[in-house]
mmCIF file of C-alpha atoms in Angstrom:
data_model
loop_
_atom_site.group_PDB
_atom_site.id
_atom_site.type_symbol
_atom_site.label_atom_id
_atom_site.label_comp_id
_atom_site.label_asym_id
_atom_site.label_seq_id
_atom_site.Cartn_x
_atom_site.Cartn_y
_atom_site.Cartn_z
ATOM 1 C CA MET N 1 25.148 9.326 19.498
ATOM 2 C CA SER N 2 22.880 12.249 18.710
ATOM 3 C CA SER N 3 22.945 13.462 22.302
ATOM 4 C CA SER N 4 26.509 14.673 21.895
ATOM 5 C CA LEU N 5 25.376 17.074 19.188
ATOM 6 C CA ILE N 6 22.569 18.572 21.202
ATOM 7 C CA SER N 7 24.871 19.805 23.983
ATOM 8 C CA PRO N 8 23.818 23.422 24.674
ATOM 9 C CA ASN N 9 26.348 26.207 24.286
ATOM 10 C CA PRO N 10 24.751 29.448 25.401
ATOM 11 C CA ILE N 11 28.057 31.305 25.626
ATOM 12 C CA GLY N 12 28.516 31.440 21.896
ATOM 13 C CA THR N 13 31.614 31.067 19.779
ATOM 14 C CA SER N 14 33.693 33.762 21.472
ATOM 15 C CA ASN N 15 35.784 31.140 23.274
ATOM 16 C CA PRO N 16 38.645 29.956 21.012
ATOM 17 C CA ALA N 17 38.574 26.497 22.533
ATOM 18 C CA ALA N 18 34.857 26.310 21.948
ATOM 19 C CA ALA N 19 35.402 27.510 18.356
ATOM 20 C CA GLY N 20 37.330 24.352 17.564
ATOM 21 C CA ALA N 21 34.603 22.270 19.163
ATOM 22 C CA ASP N 22 32.027 24.201 17.147
ATOM 23 C CA ARG N 23 33.853 23.512 13.903
ATOM 24 C CA SER N 24 33.964 19.793 14.604
ATOM 25 C CA ARG N 25 30.298 19.897 15.587
ATOM 26 C CA GLU N 26 29.481 21.719 12.354
ATOM 27 C CA ALA N 27 31.297 19.079 10.368
ATOM 28 C CA LYS N 28 29.392 16.390 12.221
ATOM 29 C CA THR N 29 26.052 18.019 11.528
ATOM 30 C CA ARG N 30 26.975 18.509 7.885
ATOM 31 C CA ARG N 31 27.900 14.856 7.568
ATOM 32 C CA ARG N 32 24.712 13.823 9.327
ATOM 33 C CA LYS N 33 22.667 16.048 7.021
ATOM 34 C CA LYS N 34 24.325 14.536 3.985
ATOM 35 C CA LYS N 35 23.605 11.033 5.218
ATOM 36 C CA ALA N 36 20.004 11.965 5.917
ATOM 37 C CA GLN N 37 19.730 13.479 2.446
ATOM 38 C CA ALA N 38 21.145 10.369 0.845
ATOM 39 C CA GLN N 39 18.742 8.254 2.857
ATOM 40 C CA ALA N 40 15.819 10.436 1.864
ATOM 41 C CA GLN N 41 16.879 10.254 -1.774
ATOM 42 C CA ALA N 42 17.117 6.483 -1.642
ATOM 43 C CA GLN N 43 13.730 6.339 0.019
ATOM 44 C CA SER N 44 12.134 8.594 -2.551
ATOM 45 C CA LYS N 45 13.713 6.560 -5.334
ATOM 46 C CA ALA N 46 12.300 3.379 -3.872
ATOM 47 C CA ARG N 47 8.922 5.033 -3.638
ATOM 48 C CA SER N 48 9.054 6.391 -7.144
ATOM 49 C CA LEU N 49 9.950 2.979 -8.531
ATOM 50 C CA SER N 50 6.640 1.823 -7.019
ATOM 51 C CA SER N 51 8.382 -0.783 -4.926
ATOM 52 C CA LYS N 52 7.109 0.882 -1.796
ATOM 53 C CA TRP N 53 4.795 -1.982 -1.045
ATOM 54 C CA LYS N 54 7.359 -4.629 -1.849
ATOM 55 C CA SER N 55 9.983 -3.513 0.619
ATOM 56 C CA GLN N 56 10.669 -5.584 3.671
ATOM 57 C CA ALA N 57 10.132 -2.622 5.963
ATOM 58 C CA GLN N 58 6.624 -2.040 4.669
ATOM 59 C CA GLN N 59 5.725 -5.656 5.194
ATOM 60 C CA GLN N 60 7.010 -5.535 8.747
ATOM 61 C CA ILE N 61 5.096 -2.357 9.463
ATOM 62 C CA PHE N 62 1.939 -3.885 8.075
ATOM 63 C CA SER N 63 2.393 -7.123 10.011
ATOM 64 C CA SER N 64 2.859 -5.347 13.312
ATOM 65 C CA ASN N 65 -0.150 -3.134 12.623
ATOM 66 C CA LEU N 66 -2.174 -6.186 11.717
ATOM 67 C CA LEU N 67 -1.256 -8.031 14.890
ATOM 68 C CA ARG N 68 -2.132 -5.016 16.993
ATOM 69 C CA ALA N 69 -5.459 -4.584 15.219
ATOM 70 C CA LEU N 70 -6.234 -8.286 15.611
ATOM 71 C CA ALA N 71 -5.474 -8.093 19.299
ATOM 72 C CA GLN N 72 -7.806 -5.118 19.672
ATOM 73 C CA SER N 73 -10.607 -6.805 17.776
ATOM 74 C CA ARG N 74 -10.211 -10.010 19.764
ATOM 75 C CA ARG N 75 -10.288 -8.212 23.073
ATOM 76 C CA GLY N 76 -13.274 -6.144 22.077
ATOM 77 C CA GLY N 77 -15.301 -8.746 20.174
ATOM 78 C CA VAL N 78 -14.929 -12.201 21.657
ATOM 79 C CA GLY N 79 -16.014 -11.740 25.219
ATOM 80 C CA GLY N 80 -17.887 -14.959 25.939
ATOM 81 C CA GLY N 81 -15.002 -17.200 25.031
ATOM 82 C CA GLY N 82 -16.043 -18.636 21.685
ATOM 83 C CA GLY N 83 -19.687 -19.532 22.100
ATOM 84 C CA GLY N 84 -21.163 -20.956 18.888
ATOM 85 C CA VAL N 85 -18.384 -21.987 16.555
ATOM 86 C CA GLY N 86 -20.501 -21.821 13.420
ATOM 87 C CA GLY N 87 -21.776 -18.329 13.993
ATOM 88 C CA SER N 88 -18.544 -16.823 15.178
ATOM 89 C CA GLY N 89 -16.679 -18.163 12.151
ATOM 90 C CA SER N 90 -18.138 -15.770 9.590
ATOM 91 C CA SER N 91 -18.331 -12.773 11.909
ATOM 92 C CA GLY N 92 -14.784 -13.446 13.075
ATOM 93 C CA GLY N 93 -13.657 -13.483 9.453
ATOM 94 C CA ARG N 94 -15.373 -10.171 8.826
ATOM 95 C CA ALA N 95 -13.643 -8.630 11.846
ATOM 96 C CA VAL N 96 -10.279 -9.943 10.682
ATOM 97 C CA ARG N 97 -10.868 -8.504 7.214
ATOM 98 C CA GLU N 98 -11.704 -5.094 8.608
ATOM 99 C CA ALA N 99 -8.731 -5.171 10.955
ATOM 100 C CA ALA N 100 -6.456 -6.113 8.052
ATOM 101 C CA ASP N 101 -7.855 -3.311 5.899
ATOM 102 C CA ARG N 102 -7.345 -0.834 8.692
ATOM 103 C CA ALA N 103 -3.779 -2.025 9.234
ATOM 104 C CA LEU N 104 -3.118 -1.737 5.503
ATOM 105 C CA ALA N 105 -4.497 1.785 5.374
ATOM 106 C CA ALA N 106 -2.451 2.752 8.416
ATOM 107 C CA SER N 107 0.697 1.449 6.741
ATOM 108 C CA ALA N 108 0.030 3.770 3.823
ATOM 109 C CA LYS N 109 0.684 6.708 6.172
ATOM 110 C CA GLY N 110 -2.276 8.584 4.780
ATOM 111 C CA ARG N 111 -0.704 9.593 1.497
ATOM 112 C CA THR N 112 -3.339 8.055 -0.720
ATOM 113 C CA ARG N 113 -7.039 8.641 -1.026
ATOM 114 C CA TRP N 114 -8.089 5.052 -0.543
ATOM 115 C CA SER N 115 -6.197 4.713 2.715
ATOM 116 C CA ARG N 116 -7.752 7.888 4.067
ATOM 117 C CA ALA N 117 -11.190 6.745 2.947
ATOM 118 C CA ILE N 118 -10.804 3.382 4.695
ATOM 119 C CA LEU N 119 -9.695 4.940 7.950
ATOM 120 C CA ALA N 120 -12.339 7.659 7.815
ATOM 121 C CA GLY N 121 -15.061 5.190 6.899
ATOM 122 C CA ARG N 122 -14.357 3.068 9.947
ATOM 123 C CA ILE N 123 -14.513 6.004 12.302
ATOM 124 C CA ARG N 124 -17.459 7.408 10.338
ATOM 125 C CA ILE N 125 -16.407 11.038 10.073
ATOM 126 C CA SER N 126 -16.024 13.188 7.004
ATOM 127 C CA LYS N 127 -13.109 12.462 4.711
ATOM 128 C CA PHE N 128 -9.855 14.307 5.212
ATOM 129 C CA ARG N 129 -8.909 16.529 2.343
ATOM 130 C CA LYS N 130 -5.172 16.612 1.771
ATOM 131 C CA ARG N 131 -3.327 18.426 -0.938
ATOM 132 C CA LYS N 132 -1.608 15.882 -3.092
ATOM 133 C CA ARG N 133 0.185 18.309 -5.374
ATOM 134 C CA PRO N 134 3.805 17.824 -4.176
ATOM 135 C CA ALA N 135 3.395 14.055 -4.069
ATOM 136 C CA ALA N 136 1.774 14.068 -7.516
ATOM 137 C CA ALA N 137 4.590 16.191 -8.982
ATOM 138 C CA VAL N 138 7.214 13.816 -7.604
ATOM 139 C CA ALA N 139 5.357 10.796 -8.925
ATOM 140 C CA ALA N 140 4.935 12.396 -12.361
ATOM 141 C CA ALA N 141 8.614 13.285 -12.614
ATOM 142 C CA ALA N 142 9.600 9.797 -11.538
ATOM 143 C CA ALA N 143 7.218 8.276 -14.072
ATOM 144 C CA ALA N 144 8.805 10.395 -16.793
ATOM 145 C CA ALA N 145 12.254 9.171 -15.820
ATOM 146 C CA ALA N 146 11.139 5.570 -15.768
ATOM 147 C CA ALA N 147 9.436 5.931 -19.150
ATOM 148 C CA GLY N 148 12.580 7.342 -20.727
ATOM 149 C CA ARG N 149 14.741 4.575 -19.378
ATOM 150 C CA SER N 150 12.855 1.428 -20.288
ATOM 151 C CA ARG N 151 11.003 0.452 -23.416
ATOM 152 C CA LYS N 152 7.493 -0.381 -22.388
ATOM 153 C CA PRO N 153 4.550 -1.528 -24.474
ATOM 154 C CA ARG N 154 2.579 1.479 -25.635
ATOM 155 C CA VAL N 155 -1.054 1.482 -24.724
ATOM 156 C CA SER N 156 -3.377 2.863 -27.341
ATOM 157 C CA VAL N 157 -5.164 5.699 -25.616
ATOM 158 C CA SER N 158 -7.235 6.722 -28.599
ATOM 159 C CA ARG N 159 -10.366 5.684 -26.735
ATOM 160 C CA LEU N 160 -9.323 7.408 -23.544
ATOM 161 C CA ARG N 161 -8.529 10.610 -25.384
ATOM 162 C CA GLY N 162 -12.120 11.109 -26.372
ATOM 163 C CA LYS N 163 -13.272 10.071 -22.896
ATOM 164 C CA GLY N 164 -16.696 9.873 -24.391
ATOM 165 C CA MET N 165 -16.828 6.151 -25.148
ATOM 166 C CA PRO N 166 -19.538 4.763 -22.923
ATOM 167 C CA ALA N 167 -17.765 1.414 -22.505
ATOM 168 C CA VAL N 168 -14.583 2.999 -21.223
ATOM 169 C CA GLN N 169 -16.542 5.411 -19.061
ATOM 170 C CA ARG N 170 -18.478 2.564 -17.532
ATOM 171 C CA LYS N 171 -15.290 0.634 -16.783
ATOM 172 C CA VAL N 172 -13.666 3.669 -15.232
ATOM 173 C CA ARG N 173 -16.683 4.265 -13.026
ATOM 174 C CA PHE N 174 -16.681 0.623 -12.005
ATOM 175 C CA LEU N 175 -13.014 0.801 -11.159
ATOM 176 C CA GLY N 176 -13.665 3.937 -9.152
ATOM 177 C CA ARG N 177 -16.265 2.055 -7.155
ATOM 178 C CA LEU N 178 -13.885 -0.810 -6.436
ATOM 179 C CA VAL N 179 -11.127 1.353 -5.045
ATOM 180 C CA PRO N 180 -12.380 2.829 -1.775
ATOM 181 C CA GLY N 181 -12.805 6.559 -1.771
ATOM 182 C CA CYS N 182 -12.507 7.179 -5.495
ATOM 183 C CA ARG N 183 -16.092 7.206 -6.622
ATOM 184 C CA ARG N 184 -16.226 10.651 -8.135
ATOM 185 C CA GLU N 185 -12.609 11.371 -8.976
ATOM 186 C CA PRO N 186 -11.338 12.148 -12.485
ATOM 187 C CA LEU N 187 -9.677 9.464 -14.557
ATOM 188 C CA PRO N 188 -5.968 10.027 -13.790
ATOM 189 C CA VAL N 189 -6.655 10.102 -10.073
ATOM 190 C CA ILE N 190 -8.500 6.813 -10.276
ATOM 191 C CA LEU N 191 -5.662 5.237 -12.256
ATOM 192 C CA GLU N 192 -3.071 6.406 -9.789
ATOM 193 C CA GLU N 193 -5.058 5.265 -6.786
ATOM 194 C CA ALA N 194 -5.734 1.903 -8.413
ATOM 195 C CA THR N 195 -2.005 1.379 -9.013
ATOM 196 C CA ASP N 196 -1.158 1.959 -5.398
ATOM 197 C CA TYR N 197 -4.164 0.015 -4.169
ATOM 198 C CA ILE N 198 -3.277 -3.073 -6.199
ATOM 199 C CA GLU N 199 0.243 -3.105 -4.832
ATOM 200 C CA ALA N 200 -1.017 -2.654 -1.293
ATOM 201 C CA LEU N 201 -3.527 -5.469 -1.731
ATOM 202 C CA GLU N 202 -0.801 -7.755 -3.040
ATOM 203 C CA MET N 203 1.287 -7.014 0.017
ATOM 204 C CA GLN N 204 -1.687 -7.633 2.251
ATOM 205 C CA VAL N 205 -2.286 -11.014 0.625
ATOM 206 C CA ARG N 206 1.372 -11.960 0.978
ATOM 207 C CA ALA N 207 1.581 -10.978 4.638
ATOM 208 C CA MET N 208 -1.681 -12.651 5.600
ATOM 209 C CA SER N 209 -0.859 -15.870 3.784
ATOM 210 C CA GLU N 210 2.487 -15.948 5.550
ATOM 211 C CA LEU N 211 0.728 -15.509 8.860
ATOM 212 C CA ALA N 212 -1.768 -18.229 8.015
ATOM 213 C CA ARG N 213 1.032 -20.535 6.949
ATOM 214 C CA LEU N 214 2.838 -19.973 10.214
ATOM 215 C CA LEU N 215 -0.273 -20.699 12.211
ATOM 216 C CA SER N 216 -1.330 -23.756 10.274
ATOM 217 C CA GLY N 217 2.227 -25.044 9.999
ATOM 218 C CA GLY N 218 2.537 -24.840 13.759
ATOM 219 C CA ALA N 219 -0.758 -26.655 14.151
ATOM 220 C CA SER N 220 0.366 -29.608 12.067
ATOM 221 C CA VAL N 221 3.686 -29.816 13.880
ATOM 222 C CA GLY N 222 2.173 -29.376 17.325
ATOM 223 C CA ALA N 223 -0.519 -31.996 16.799
ATOM 224 C CA GLY N 224 1.936 -34.565 15.432
ATOM 225 C CA SER N 225 4.758 -34.520 17.927
ATOM 226 C CA SER N 226 4.871 -32.482 21.074
ATOM 227 C CA SER N 227 8.436 -31.746 22.050
ATOM 228 C CA GLY N 228 7.689 -30.563 25.550
ATOM 229 C CA SER N 229 4.793 -31.080 27.861
ATOM 230 C CA PRO N 230 1.405 -30.627 26.226
ATOM 231 C CA PRO N 231 -0.281 -27.290 26.989
ATOM 232 C CA GLU N 232 -3.422 -28.875 28.359
ATOM 233 C CA PRO N 233 -4.234 -32.421 29.586
ATOM 234 C CA LEU N 234 -5.885 -34.554 26.939
ATOM 235 C CA PRO N 235 -9.482 -35.288 27.816
ATOM 236 C CA GLY N 236 -10.718 -38.815 28.190
ATOM 237 C CA GLN N 237 -7.371 -40.465 28.914
ATOM 238 C CA MET X 1 9.855 16.844 -23.879
ATOM 239 C CA SER X 2 7.073 19.372 -23.846
ATOM 240 C CA SER X 3 4.788 17.065 -21.919
ATOM 241 C CA ARG X 4 7.082 17.415 -18.914
ATOM 242 C CA ARG X 5 6.398 21.148 -18.819
ATOM 243 C CA SER X 6 2.705 20.592 -19.130
ATOM 244 C CA ARG X 7 2.835 18.171 -16.228
ATOM 245 C CA SER X 8 3.922 20.856 -13.845
ATOM 246 C CA ARG X 9 0.794 22.808 -14.786
ATOM 247 C CA GLN X 10 -1.592 19.924 -14.414
ATOM 248 C CA SER X 11 -3.170 21.116 -11.241
ATOM 249 C CA GLU X 12 -5.878 23.143 -12.997
ATOM 250 C CA GLY X 13 -8.351 20.337 -13.150
ATOM 251 C CA GLY X 14 -9.151 17.023 -14.703
ATOM 252 C CA SER X 15 -9.539 18.319 -18.254
ATOM 253 C CA ARG X 16 -5.966 19.599 -18.691
ATOM 254 C CA ILE X 17 -4.263 16.262 -18.126
ATOM 255 C CA SER X 18 -2.024 15.401 -21.048
ATOM 256 C CA ASP X 19 -2.637 12.173 -22.919
ATOM 257 C CA ASP X 20 0.942 11.164 -22.377
ATOM 258 C CA GLN X 21 0.395 11.209 -18.677
ATOM 259 C CA ILE X 22 -2.718 9.093 -18.988
ATOM 260 C CA ALA X 23 -0.822 6.650 -21.178
ATOM 261 C CA ASP X 24 1.922 6.480 -18.574
ATOM 262 C CA LEU X 25 -0.535 5.762 -15.803
ATOM 263 C CA VAL X 26 -2.311 3.099 -17.826
ATOM 264 C CA SER X 27 0.930 1.382 -18.762
ATOM 265 C CA LYS X 28 2.071 1.495 -15.160
ATOM 266 C CA LEU X 29 -1.176 -0.174 -14.202
ATOM 267 C CA GLN X 30 -0.775 -2.651 -16.993
ATOM 268 C CA ARG X 31 2.627 -3.716 -15.707
ATOM 269 C CA LEU X 32 1.160 -4.628 -12.365
ATOM 270 C CA ILE X 33 -1.533 -6.925 -13.634
ATOM 271 C CA PRO X 34 -0.095 -10.407 -14.107
ATOM 272 C CA GLU X 35 -2.528 -11.434 -16.848
ATOM 273 C CA ILE X 36 -1.502 -8.746 -19.260
ATOM 274 C CA ARG X 37 2.118 -8.945 -18.241
ATOM 275 C CA ASN X 38 2.384 -12.601 -19.142
ATOM 276 C CA ARG X 39 0.725 -12.222 -22.491
ATOM 277 C CA ARG X 40 3.642 -10.177 -23.840
ATOM 278 C CA SER X 41 1.580 -8.298 -26.412
ATOM 279 C CA ASP X 42 2.843 -4.896 -27.303
ATOM 280 C CA LYS X 43 -0.409 -3.090 -27.824
ATOM 281 C CA VAL X 44 -3.182 -3.592 -25.333
ATOM 282 C CA SER X 45 -6.298 -1.508 -25.559
ATOM 283 C CA ALA X 46 -6.972 0.747 -22.620
ATOM 284 C CA SER X 47 -10.405 -0.682 -22.039
ATOM 285 C CA LYS X 48 -8.904 -4.150 -21.737
ATOM 286 C CA VAL X 49 -6.442 -2.864 -19.162
ATOM 287 C CA LEU X 50 -9.299 -1.361 -17.189
ATOM 288 C CA GLN X 51 -11.312 -4.539 -17.406
ATOM 289 C CA GLU X 52 -8.419 -6.676 -16.251
ATOM 290 C CA THR X 53 -7.734 -4.225 -13.449
ATOM 291 C CA CYS X 54 -11.286 -4.543 -12.172
ATOM 292 C CA ASN X 55 -11.108 -8.324 -12.329
ATOM 293 C CA TYR X 56 -7.775 -8.395 -10.601
ATOM 294 C CA ILE X 57 -8.885 -6.129 -7.775
ATOM 295 C CA ARG X 58 -11.976 -8.236 -7.272
ATOM 296 C CA SER X 59 -9.941 -11.440 -7.149
ATOM 297 C CA LEU X 60 -7.561 -9.843 -4.659
ATOM 298 C CA HIS X 61 -10.517 -8.869 -2.506
ATOM 299 C CA ARG X 62 -11.779 -12.443 -2.603
ATOM 300 C CA GLU X 63 -8.364 -13.740 -1.659
ATOM 301 C CA VAL X 64 -8.162 -11.355 1.292
ATOM 302 C CA ASP X 65 -11.604 -12.481 2.408
ATOM 303 C CA ASP X 66 -10.623 -16.134 2.249
ATOM 304 C CA LEU X 67 -7.390 -15.482 4.095
ATOM 305 C CA SER X 68 -9.132 -13.553 6.827
ATOM 306 C CA GLU X 69 -11.639 -16.375 7.246
ATOM 307 C CA ARG X 70 -8.789 -18.821 7.564
ATOM 308 C CA LEU X 71 -6.961 -16.582 9.994
ATOM 309 C CA SER X 72 -9.977 -16.197 12.218
ATOM 310 C CA GLU X 73 -10.478 -19.960 12.266
ATOM 311 C CA LEU X 74 -6.827 -20.556 13.006
ATOM 312 C CA LEU X 75 -6.794 -17.990 15.772
ATOM 313 C CA ALA X 76 -9.852 -19.518 17.370
ATOM 314 C CA ASP X 77 -8.350 -22.967 17.137
ATOM 315 C CA SER X 78 -7.469 -24.102 20.628
ATOM 316 C CA ASP X 79 -5.670 -27.320 19.781
ATOM 317 C CA SER X 80 -2.400 -26.034 18.421
ATOM 318 C CA GLU X 81 0.586 -24.849 20.377
ATOM 319 C CA GLN X 82 1.401 -22.175 17.851
ATOM 320 C CA ALA X 83 -2.050 -20.631 18.038
ATOM 321 C CA ALA X 84 -1.918 -20.679 21.822
ATOM 322 C CA ILE X 85 1.442 -18.929 21.814
ATOM 323 C CA ILE X 86 0.301 -16.289 19.362
ATOM 324 C CA ARG X 87 -2.920 -15.774 21.268
ATOM 325 C CA SER X 88 -1.011 -15.261 24.472
ATOM 326 C CA LEU X 89 1.176 -12.730 22.676
ATOM 327 C CA LEU X 90 -1.818 -10.905 21.254
ATOM 328 C CA MET X 91 -3.760 -10.752 24.452
#
């Protein structure tokens, strides 16, 4: 459909017949731009309402990334064909965890510090420094709109205002250590990163539990009644 | 609201962040954590929110670890049809 709009017209609009075609093409491009704008607005609204990690598309992106990462880790790691079940269990789990973290960070599209830190930490190069100002301005404006619309419980920030309370400072530092890549960031950055990180972790848990359910559900069904021919001959029969 | 104007100028550094903005961030965080959300109390101290956030992130980490252990066991399991199919897809 888009190929019809990219037809080249080097002659220009001097031809009257081509002028009519140009006008219709202009209208088409204007309509397409409006649709793209509406789509972008809807996307930004979804993002600003912090449902970015709850959308179906995000889950699908993460699942496909996860499967690809798992395939890579399996091809690279398990070469001998599963020698030593006890030993490979824990190391296999560790590899799966790292693959899942990498897939999660890749799904974040590099817009948050923790995702960049995870990806950079795996490859072991220096962290990327990206300017977050436009994204932060959008998020702040969206937060203001959301605050005006709904009545939310007010948090007493009297302790945070001073920022000198050792208990709060300690907790903030601890939180900064938990979220990857936020060890020495100021308080609002840590809070923002933690918000996004929690949502991403929740999505990761949901997707992985679904995957585990599919696998284990198939195991119980397959072991009970085999509809077709069994994949391999049963030993000792 | 004057705080909206000050937000556009917040790029100077960490010290110029308005308290309103911090309160917004903390309440946004508070909404995500199920423990505080279910308690339905109007005023929660910020330190409690931070504490619950740390606990929640740690529990999520543990859950991800458990799930990845389970997934690795399930993937290595050679007795199920499903696992064999998925393994053939992955490799």
